[in-house]
Amino acid sequence: MERKLKVSRRRLLEGVATLAVAAGAGWYAAGRGVFDARTGEPFAPWTAFRGRRGGELAELVRAAVLAASPHNTQPWLFEVHPDRIDVFSDRSRSLGTMDPFLREMHIGLGCAIENLALAAGSMGWAPRVELEAGPLPGSDPEGSRALEGAAPRAIRVASVRIEPGAAASPLVEVIARRHTNRGPYQAQRVPGSALQELSRLSEAGSDGEVVWLEHPDQRESFAAHTLRATETIVRDAAMVRDSDAWFRLAPEAVPSHRDGLTLDVMGLGPLLTAAVKLLPRPSAEQMHDDWLRVTREVHLAGDPAVGVIAVRDRYDLGARLRAGRLWQRMHLWATARGIAMHPLNQVPEVIDRERMLGRAPAMERSFTTALGLGDRQLTFAFRLGFPEREGVCGPRRAAEEVIRAA
């Protein structure tokens, strides 16, 4: 009896110890955001847009803030007037050396403009979009350096005038479901008919053109250039620093910033995401080394369908905004049909970096020749396919935070 009691007591103590460890691990995991269900204020904007007829113009901004943007920087500000909404770039949200001429920033602004215009139709209005155009100040290396610290924070890039009467686009229904999917895609290829439909979404008369890399040699060359560009970026300390500034890996970073890239949107899958959250924050160099590995082993693996948006002048403001509108429209169309999309913009980022540093345009010459773009210039590159896992939403700033006094 005494021996049985000792055994029972030992087991009881072991059980208590196990529960204590489990409770401690659970508390630590909760503190690290392992069980974060992407709820609360940072994610409330994803359900805020209603799009009902007769609503206020500010409702359109609730759709605009759900648009795509580089590194989820959300580089927009809006002024709401009785008959229009003015859209401004917020230069304080620049990616720095990753985007020295604000090309990607303005593509993201084009995405927001597209969401805003589509939402207007669902609310019974006809939007008339007026884009600023022409060479952007600072779009050459000397001008870019001269503008540093001198340019105003906010510069108007477009006005969306609101007039009575319009038909709603079915794309409005998927604005809140569109997410960048950085995870693996299935081997099943996107049908050629879908690629043709996506190409038709380009506006008539626009200089932006979707070029599909349909031949295996083209896709192989695209993959080689993208990997080489990624390697260039991860060896560039300034680019790594400016990119890493937008990673929100600590749990407290999400509610305080409500922007940037979180572990949940990296496409790692739920179990690996939870495991990584338990680890200390990796260095910027390690994060970008991992990005290079994932680019090679996931994003470019299996010969994915890839395309580029080419324009006559990537440094023309109007061309950038129109490219962004096209990308957003394409992404919404694909979302409605279960097709995932993911930007792979390392090549144009390196092209911009070479220009910033005053170097010979080696990457641009090589890519343009290999892909047969002729006199067209690459401004955006992407992959698409049927995802193995659904993409998830990242944090967003509410419309009220980005509407400034008119």
CSV table of C-alpha atoms in Angstrom, one decimal:
chain,number,residue,atom,x,y,z
A,1,MET,CA,0.0,0.0,0.0
A,2,GLU,CA,2.8,2.4,0.9
A,3,ARG,CA,4.6,1.6,-2.4
A,4,LYS,CA,1.4,2.2,-4.4
A,5,LEU,CA,0.9,5.5,-2.6
A,6,LYS,CA,4.5,6.6,-3.4
A,7,VAL,CA,4.0,5.7,-7.1
A,8,SER,CA,0.6,7.5,-7.2
A,9,ARG,CA,2.2,10.6,-5.6
A,10,ARG,CA,5.0,10.5,-8.1
A,11,ARG,CA,2.7,10.3,-11.0
A,12,LEU,CA,0.6,13.0,-9.6
A,13,LEU,CA,3.6,15.3,-9.3
A,14,GLU,CA,4.7,14.4,-12.8
A,15,GLY,CA,1.2,15.2,-14.1
A,16,VAL,CA,1.2,18.6,-12.3
A,17,ALA,CA,4.6,19.4,-13.7
A,18,THR,CA,3.5,18.5,-17.2
A,19,LEU,CA,0.4,20.6,-16.9
A,20,ALA,CA,2.5,23.5,-15.6
A,21,VAL,CA,4.9,23.3,-18.5
A,22,ALA,CA,2.1,23.0,-21.0
A,23,ALA,CA,0.4,26.0,-19.4
A,24,GLY,CA,3.6,28.0,-19.5
A,25,ALA,CA,4.2,27.1,-23.2
A,26,GLY,CA,0.6,28.0,-24.0
A,27,TRP,CA,1.0,31.3,-22.2
A,28,TYR,CA,4.2,32.0,-24.1
A,29,ALA,CA,2.7,30.9,-27.4
A,30,ALA,CA,-0.3,33.3,-26.8
A,31,GLY,CA,2.1,36.1,-26.0
A,32,ARG,CA,4.0,35.4,-29.3
A,33,GLY,CA,0.7,35.6,-31.3
A,34,VAL,CA,0.8,31.9,-32.2
A,35,PHE,CA,-3.0,31.7,-31.8
A,36,ASP,CA,-3.8,35.0,-33.4
A,37,ALA,CA,-6.9,34.5,-35.5
A,38,ARG,CA,-6.4,37.8,-37.5
A,39,THR,CA,-9.2,39.5,-35.6
A,40,GLY,CA,-9.5,42.9,-33.8
A,41,GLU,CA,-9.0,46.4,-35.0
A,42,PRO,CA,-6.0,45.7,-37.4
A,43,PHE,CA,-8.2,43.4,-39.4
A,44,ALA,CA,-11.6,45.2,-39.0
A,45,PRO,CA,-11.2,47.1,-42.3
A,46,TRP,CA,-11.7,43.8,-44.2
A,47,THR,CA,-15.3,43.8,-43.2
A,48,ALA,CA,-16.0,47.5,-43.0
A,49,PHE,CA,-16.9,48.1,-46.7
A,50,ARG,CA,-20.6,47.7,-47.3
A,51,GLY,CA,-21.0,49.4,-50.7
A,52,ARG,CA,-24.7,50.1,-50.3
A,53,ARG,CA,-26.4,52.7,-52.6
A,54,GLY,CA,-27.0,56.1,-51.0
A,55,GLY,CA,-24.0,55.8,-48.7
A,56,GLU,CA,-21.4,58.6,-48.1
A,57,LEU,CA,-18.4,59.1,-50.3
A,58,ALA,CA,-16.1,58.1,-47.4
A,59,GLU,CA,-17.5,54.6,-47.9
A,60,LEU,CA,-15.4,54.4,-51.1
A,61,VAL,CA,-12.2,54.9,-49.1
A,62,ARG,CA,-13.2,51.8,-47.1
A,63,ALA,CA,-12.9,49.8,-50.4
A,64,ALA,CA,-9.7,51.7,-51.5
A,65,VAL,CA,-7.7,50.7,-48.3
A,66,LEU,CA,-8.2,47.0,-49.2
A,67,ALA,CA,-6.1,47.4,-52.3
A,68,ALA,CA,-2.7,45.7,-52.9
A,69,SER,CA,0.5,47.7,-52.2
A,70,PRO,CA,4.2,46.9,-52.0
A,71,HIS,CA,5.1,45.3,-48.7
A,72,ASN,CA,1.6,46.3,-47.5
A,73,THR,CA,2.9,49.8,-47.1
A,74,GLN,CA,-0.5,51.3,-47.8
A,75,PRO,CA,1.0,54.5,-49.2
A,76,TRP,CA,-2.2,56.5,-49.6
A,77,LEU,CA,-4.1,59.5,-48.3
A,78,PHE,CA,-7.5,60.7,-49.4
A,79,GLU,CA,-9.4,64.0,-49.4
A,80,VAL,CA,-13.2,63.6,-49.6
A,81,HIS,CA,-15.0,66.5,-51.3
A,82,PRO,CA,-18.8,66.7,-52.2
A,83,ASP,CA,-18.2,65.7,-55.8
A,84,ARG,CA,-14.9,63.9,-55.8
A,85,ILE,CA,-12.2,62.1,-53.9
A,86,ASP,CA,-8.6,63.2,-54.3
A,87,VAL,CA,-5.9,60.5,-53.9
A,88,PHE,CA,-2.5,61.4,-52.6
A,89,SER,CA,0.8,59.5,-52.3
A,90,ASP,CA,2.2,59.4,-48.8
A,91,ARG,CA,6.0,59.6,-49.3
A,92,SER,CA,6.6,58.8,-45.6
A,93,ARG,CA,5.6,55.2,-46.5
A,94,SER,CA,8.3,54.7,-49.1
A,95,LEU,CA,10.4,51.5,-49.4
A,96,GLY,CA,13.5,53.6,-49.7
A,97,THR,CA,16.2,51.9,-51.8
A,98,MET,CA,13.9,49.1,-52.6
A,99,ASP,CA,11.8,51.6,-54.6
A,100,PRO,CA,13.9,54.7,-55.1
A,101,PHE,CA,11.8,56.3,-57.8
A,102,LEU,CA,8.4,55.4,-56.1
A,103,ARG,CA,7.5,53.1,-59.1
A,104,GLU,CA,6.0,50.5,-56.8
A,105,MET,CA,4.4,53.0,-54.5
A,106,HIS,CA,2.5,54.5,-57.4
A,107,ILE,CA,1.5,51.0,-58.7
A,108,GLY,CA,0.0,50.5,-55.2
A,109,LEU,CA,-1.9,53.8,-55.5
A,110,GLY,CA,-3.3,52.7,-58.8
A,111,CYS,CA,-4.6,49.6,-57.1
A,112,ALA,CA,-6.4,51.8,-54.5
A,113,ILE,CA,-7.8,54.0,-57.3
A,114,GLU,CA,-9.2,50.9,-59.0
A,115,ASN,CA,-10.9,49.7,-55.9
A,116,LEU,CA,-12.4,53.1,-55.3
A,117,ALA,CA,-13.7,53.4,-58.8
A,118,LEU,CA,-15.2,49.9,-58.7
A,119,ALA,CA,-16.9,50.6,-55.4
A,120,ALA,CA,-18.5,53.8,-56.8
A,121,GLY,CA,-20.3,51.8,-59.4
A,122,SER,CA,-21.7,49.5,-56.7
A,123,MET,CA,-23.1,52.5,-54.8
A,124,GLY,CA,-24.9,53.9,-57.9
A,125,TRP,CA,-22.3,56.4,-59.1
A,126,ALA,CA,-20.3,56.8,-62.3
A,127,PRO,CA,-16.7,57.5,-61.4
A,128,ARG,CA,-14.6,59.6,-63.7
A,129,VAL,CA,-10.9,59.0,-62.9
A,130,GLU,CA,-8.4,61.8,-63.7
A,131,LEU,CA,-4.8,60.6,-63.3
A,132,GLU,CA,-1.8,62.9,-63.0
A,133,ALA,CA,0.7,62.1,-65.7
A,134,GLY,CA,4.2,63.0,-67.0
A,135,PRO,CA,7.6,62.4,-65.7
A,136,LEU,CA,7.6,62.4,-61.9
A,137,PRO,CA,10.0,64.8,-60.2
A,138,GLY,CA,12.9,62.8,-59.0
A,139,SER,CA,12.6,60.0,-61.6
A,140,ASP,CA,16.2,60.3,-62.5
A,141,PRO,CA,19.1,59.7,-60.1
A,142,GLU,CA,20.1,63.4,-59.8
A,143,GLY,CA,16.5,64.5,-59.3
A,144,SER,CA,15.9,61.8,-56.8
A,145,ARG,CA,18.8,62.9,-54.6
A,146,ALA,CA,17.8,66.5,-54.9
A,147,LEU,CA,14.3,65.8,-53.7
A,148,GLU,CA,15.4,63.8,-50.6
A,149,GLY,CA,14.0,65.7,-47.6
A,150,ALA,CA,12.6,68.5,-49.7
A,151,ALA,CA,9.5,67.0,-51.3
A,152,PRO,CA,6.1,67.4,-49.5
A,153,ARG,CA,4.9,64.3,-47.7
A,154,ALA,CA,1.7,64.1,-49.7
A,155,ILE,CA,1.4,64.7,-53.5
A,156,ARG,CA,-1.9,64.4,-55.4
A,157,VAL,CA,-1.8,61.7,-58.0
A,158,ALA,CA,-5.5,61.4,-59.0
A,159,SER,CA,-9.0,62.7,-58.6
A,160,VAL,CA,-12.0,60.4,-58.8
A,161,ARG,CA,-15.0,62.5,-59.7
A,162,ILE,CA,-18.4,61.1,-58.8
A,163,GLU,CA,-21.4,61.5,-61.1
A,164,PRO,CA,-24.9,60.0,-61.0
A,165,GLY,CA,-25.6,56.6,-62.5
A,166,ALA,CA,-23.5,53.5,-63.1
A,167,ALA,CA,-23.7,49.7,-63.3
A,168,ALA,CA,-22.1,47.7,-60.5
A,169,SER,CA,-19.2,45.5,-61.5
A,170,PRO,CA,-19.2,41.9,-60.1
A,171,LEU,CA,-15.5,42.5,-59.1
A,172,VAL,CA,-16.7,44.6,-56.2
A,173,GLU,CA,-18.0,41.4,-54.5
A,174,VAL,CA,-14.4,40.1,-54.1
A,175,ILE,CA,-12.6,43.2,-53.0
A,176,ALA,CA,-12.5,41.9,-49.4
A,177,ARG,CA,-11.5,38.4,-50.5
A,178,ARG,CA,-8.5,39.4,-52.5
A,179,HIS,CA,-5.2,38.6,-50.8
A,180,THR,CA,-1.7,38.1,-52.1
A,181,ASN,CA,-0.9,34.4,-51.9
A,182,ARG,CA,2.8,33.7,-51.3
A,183,GLY,CA,2.4,30.0,-50.7
A,184,PRO,CA,2.8,27.0,-53.0
A,185,TYR,CA,0.6,26.6,-56.1
A,186,GLN,CA,-0.7,23.3,-57.6
A,187,ALA,CA,0.8,21.7,-60.7
A,188,GLN,CA,-2.5,22.3,-62.5
A,189,ARG,CA,-2.0,25.1,-65.0
A,190,VAL,CA,-4.2,28.1,-65.5
A,191,PRO,CA,-6.1,27.6,-68.7
A,192,GLY,CA,-5.1,29.7,-71.7
A,193,SER,CA,-8.7,31.0,-71.9
A,194,ALA,CA,-8.3,32.6,-68.4
A,195,LEU,CA,-5.1,34.2,-69.5
A,196,GLN,CA,-6.8,35.7,-72.5
A,197,GLU,CA,-9.6,37.1,-70.3
A,198,LEU,CA,-7.1,38.6,-68.0
A,199,SER,CA,-5.4,40.3,-70.9
A,200,ARG,CA,-8.7,41.8,-72.0
A,201,LEU,CA,-9.0,43.7,-68.7
A,202,SER,CA,-6.4,46.2,-69.9
A,203,GLU,CA,-8.1,49.5,-70.7
A,204,ALA,CA,-8.5,50.5,-74.3
A,205,GLY,CA,-5.8,53.0,-75.3
A,206,SER,CA,-3.7,52.2,-72.3
A,207,ASP,CA,0.0,51.8,-72.8
A,208,GLY,CA,0.1,49.0,-70.3
A,209,GLU,CA,0.2,45.5,-71.8
A,210,VAL,CA,0.1,42.1,-70.2
A,211,VAL,CA,2.8,39.8,-71.6
A,212,TRP,CA,2.4,36.1,-70.8
A,213,LEU,CA,5.6,34.0,-70.8
A,214,GLU,CA,4.0,31.0,-72.4
A,215,HIS,CA,7.1,29.3,-73.9
A,216,PRO,CA,9.1,27.1,-71.4
A,217,ASP,CA,12.4,28.9,-72.5
A,218,GLN,CA,10.8,32.3,-71.5
A,219,ARG,CA,9.7,31.0,-68.1
A,220,GLU,CA,13.1,29.5,-67.5
A,221,SER,CA,14.8,32.8,-68.4
A,222,PHE,CA,12.3,34.7,-66.1
A,223,ALA,CA,13.1,32.3,-63.2
A,224,ALA,CA,16.9,32.8,-63.8
A,225,HIS,CA,16.6,36.6,-63.9
A,226,THR,CA,14.3,36.6,-60.8
A,227,LEU,CA,16.7,34.5,-58.8
A,228,ARG,CA,19.7,36.6,-59.9
A,229,ALA,CA,17.8,39.8,-58.9
A,230,THR,CA,16.9,38.3,-55.5
A,231,GLU,CA,20.5,37.4,-54.9
A,232,THR,CA,21.5,40.9,-55.8
A,233,ILE,CA,19.0,42.3,-53.3
A,234,VAL,CA,20.0,40.1,-50.4
A,235,ARG,CA,23.7,41.2,-50.9
A,236,ASP,CA,22.7,44.9,-50.8
A,237,ALA,CA,22.7,46.0,-47.2
A,238,ALA,CA,20.7,49.1,-47.8
A,239,MET,CA,17.9,47.3,-49.7
A,240,VAL,CA,17.8,44.6,-47.0
A,241,ARG,CA,17.5,47.3,-44.3
A,242,ASP,CA,14.7,49.2,-46.0
A,243,SER,CA,12.8,46.0,-46.8
A,244,ASP,CA,13.1,44.6,-43.3
A,245,ALA,CA,11.7,47.8,-41.8
A,246,TRP,CA,8.3,46.7,-43.1
A,247,PHE,CA,8.3,43.2,-41.5
A,248,ARG,CA,5.9,43.1,-38.5
A,249,LEU,CA,7.0,39.9,-36.8
A,250,ALA,CA,6.5,40.8,-33.1
A,251,PRO,CA,2.9,40.4,-31.9
A,252,GLU,CA,2.8,43.9,-30.6
A,253,ALA,CA,3.9,45.3,-34.0
A,254,VAL,CA,0.6,44.4,-35.7
A,255,PRO,CA,-1.8,46.6,-33.6
A,256,SER,CA,0.7,49.4,-33.4
A,257,HIS,CA,1.5,49.7,-37.1
A,258,ARG,CA,-1.5,48.0,-38.9
A,259,ASP,CA,0.6,47.6,-42.0
A,260,GLY,CA,3.6,45.6,-43.3
A,261,LEU,CA,4.2,41.9,-43.7
A,262,THR,CA,3.4,39.5,-40.9
A,263,LEU,CA,4.3,35.9,-40.6
A,264,ASP,CA,0.7,34.9,-41.3
A,265,VAL,CA,0.9,36.2,-44.9
A,266,MET,CA,4.2,34.5,-45.8
A,267,GLY,CA,2.5,31.4,-47.1
A,268,LEU,CA,4.3,29.0,-44.8
A,269,GLY,CA,1.2,27.1,-43.7
A,270,PRO,CA,-0.4,27.1,-40.3
A,271,LEU,CA,1.9,24.6,-38.5
A,272,LEU,CA,5.2,26.1,-39.7
A,273,THR,CA,3.8,29.6,-39.1
A,274,ALA,CA,3.0,28.7,-35.5
A,275,ALA,CA,6.5,27.1,-35.0
A,276,VAL,CA,8.3,30.2,-36.4
A,277,LYS,CA,6.3,32.5,-34.1
A,278,LEU,CA,7.8,30.7,-31.1
A,279,LEU,CA,11.3,31.5,-32.2
A,280,PRO,CA,13.3,34.7,-31.6
A,281,ARG,CA,13.0,37.3,-34.4
A,282,PRO,CA,15.6,36.4,-37.1
A,283,SER,CA,18.0,39.1,-38.3
A,284,ALA,CA,17.2,41.1,-41.4
A,285,GLU,CA,19.9,39.1,-43.3
A,286,GLN,CA,18.5,35.8,-42.2
A,287,MET,CA,15.0,36.9,-43.2
A,288,HIS,CA,16.2,37.8,-46.7
A,289,ASP,CA,18.3,34.6,-47.1
A,290,ASP,CA,15.1,32.7,-46.3
A,291,TRP,CA,13.3,34.8,-48.9
A,292,LEU,CA,15.8,33.8,-51.5
A,293,ARG,CA,15.4,30.1,-50.6
A,294,VAL,CA,11.6,30.3,-50.7
A,295,THR,CA,11.8,32.2,-54.0
A,296,ARG,CA,13.8,29.3,-55.4
A,297,GLU,CA,12.0,26.4,-53.8
A,298,VAL,CA,8.4,27.6,-53.7
A,299,HIS,CA,7.7,30.7,-55.9
A,300,LEU,CA,9.6,29.5,-59.0
A,301,ALA,CA,9.3,25.8,-58.4
A,302,GLY,CA,7.3,23.6,-60.8
A,303,ASP,CA,7.4,26.0,-63.7
A,304,PRO,CA,4.6,28.4,-62.7
A,305,ALA,CA,2.5,30.5,-65.0
A,306,VAL,CA,4.1,34.0,-65.1
A,307,GLY,CA,3.4,37.3,-66.7
A,308,VAL,CA,4.6,40.9,-66.8
A,309,ILE,CA,3.1,44.3,-67.3
A,310,ALA,CA,5.1,46.3,-69.8
A,311,VAL,CA,4.8,50.0,-70.5
A,312,ARG,CA,6.4,52.5,-72.8
A,313,ASP,CA,7.9,54.5,-69.9
A,314,ARG,CA,8.1,53.0,-66.4
A,315,TYR,CA,9.0,56.4,-64.9
A,316,ASP,CA,5.8,58.1,-66.2
A,317,LEU,CA,3.4,58.7,-63.4
A,318,GLY,CA,0.3,57.9,-65.4
A,319,ALA,CA,1.8,54.7,-66.7
A,320,ARG,CA,2.5,53.5,-63.2
A,321,LEU,CA,-1.0,54.3,-61.9
A,322,ARG,CA,-2.6,52.6,-64.9
A,323,ALA,CA,-0.4,49.5,-64.3
A,324,GLY,CA,-1.7,49.5,-60.7
A,325,ARG,CA,-5.3,49.7,-61.8
A,326,LEU,CA,-4.7,46.8,-64.2
A,327,TRP,CA,-3.0,44.7,-61.6
A,328,GLN,CA,-5.8,45.2,-59.1
A,329,ARG,CA,-8.5,44.5,-61.7
A,330,MET,CA,-6.7,41.3,-62.8
A,331,HIS,CA,-6.2,40.2,-59.2
A,332,LEU,CA,-9.9,40.7,-58.4
A,333,TRP,CA,-11.0,38.8,-61.5
A,334,ALA,CA,-8.6,35.9,-60.6
A,335,THR,CA,-9.8,35.8,-57.0
A,336,ALA,CA,-13.4,35.4,-58.2
A,337,ARG,CA,-12.3,32.2,-60.0
A,338,GLY,CA,-10.1,30.7,-57.4
A,339,ILE,CA,-6.8,31.7,-59.0
A,340,ALA,CA,-4.1,33.0,-56.8
A,341,MET,CA,-1.6,35.8,-57.8
A,342,HIS,CA,1.7,36.9,-56.3
A,343,PRO,CA,4.0,39.8,-57.4
A,344,LEU,CA,7.6,38.8,-58.2
A,345,ASN,CA,9.1,42.2,-58.7
A,346,GLN,CA,12.7,41.6,-57.9
A,347,VAL,CA,13.9,42.3,-61.5
A,348,PRO,CA,12.3,45.8,-61.8
A,349,GLU,CA,13.5,46.5,-58.2
A,350,VAL,CA,17.1,45.8,-59.3
A,351,ILE,CA,16.6,47.8,-62.5
A,352,ASP,CA,15.6,50.8,-60.3
A,353,ARG,CA,18.5,50.2,-58.0
A,354,GLU,CA,21.0,50.2,-60.9
A,355,ARG,CA,19.6,53.4,-62.1
A,356,MET,CA,19.7,55.0,-58.7
A,357,LEU,CA,23.4,54.1,-58.3
A,358,GLY,CA,24.2,55.4,-61.8
A,359,ARG,CA,25.3,52.0,-63.0
A,360,ALA,CA,24.9,50.5,-66.5
A,361,PRO,CA,21.4,49.0,-66.9
A,362,ALA,CA,22.7,45.4,-67.1
A,363,MET,CA,19.6,43.8,-65.6
A,364,GLU,CA,17.2,45.7,-67.9
A,365,ARG,CA,19.2,44.9,-71.0
A,366,SER,CA,19.5,41.2,-70.2
A,367,PHE,CA,15.8,40.8,-69.2
A,368,THR,CA,14.4,42.8,-72.1
A,369,THR,CA,16.5,40.9,-74.6
A,370,ALA,CA,15.8,37.5,-73.1
A,371,LEU,CA,12.1,38.0,-72.9
A,372,GLY,CA,11.7,39.8,-76.2
A,373,LEU,CA,10.0,42.9,-74.9
A,374,GLY,CA,11.5,45.2,-77.6
A,375,ASP,CA,10.9,48.9,-76.8
A,376,ARG,CA,8.5,48.1,-73.9
A,377,GLN,CA,9.7,48.4,-70.3
A,378,LEU,CA,9.0,46.0,-67.5
A,379,THR,CA,7.2,47.6,-64.6
A,380,PHE,CA,5.6,44.6,-62.8
A,381,ALA,CA,6.0,40.9,-62.8
A,382,PHE,CA,3.9,38.1,-61.2
A,383,ARG,CA,3.0,34.5,-61.0
A,384,LEU,CA,-0.4,32.9,-60.8
A,385,GLY,CA,-1.9,29.5,-60.3
A,386,PHE,CA,-4.3,27.4,-58.2
A,387,PRO,CA,-3.2,27.6,-54.6
A,388,GLU,CA,-2.6,24.7,-52.3
A,389,ARG,CA,-3.8,26.9,-49.4
A,390,GLU,CA,-6.0,30.0,-49.4
A,391,GLY,CA,-4.3,33.3,-48.9
A,392,VAL,CA,-5.0,35.2,-45.7
A,393,CYS,CA,-5.5,38.9,-44.9
A,394,GLY,CA,-2.9,41.2,-43.4
A,395,PRO,CA,-3.4,44.1,-41.1
A,396,ARG,CA,-4.9,47.3,-42.5
A,397,ARG,CA,-5.3,50.9,-41.4
A,398,ALA,CA,-8.9,52.0,-41.3
A,399,ALA,CA,-10.3,54.5,-43.8
A,400,GLU,CA,-10.7,57.1,-41.0
A,401,GLU,CA,-6.9,57.0,-40.4
A,402,VAL,CA,-6.1,57.9,-44.1
A,403,ILE,CA,-8.7,60.5,-44.8
A,404,ARG,CA,-7.2,64.0,-44.3
A,405,ALA,CA,-9.0,67.3,-44.0
A,406,ALA,CA,-9.9,68.8,-47.3
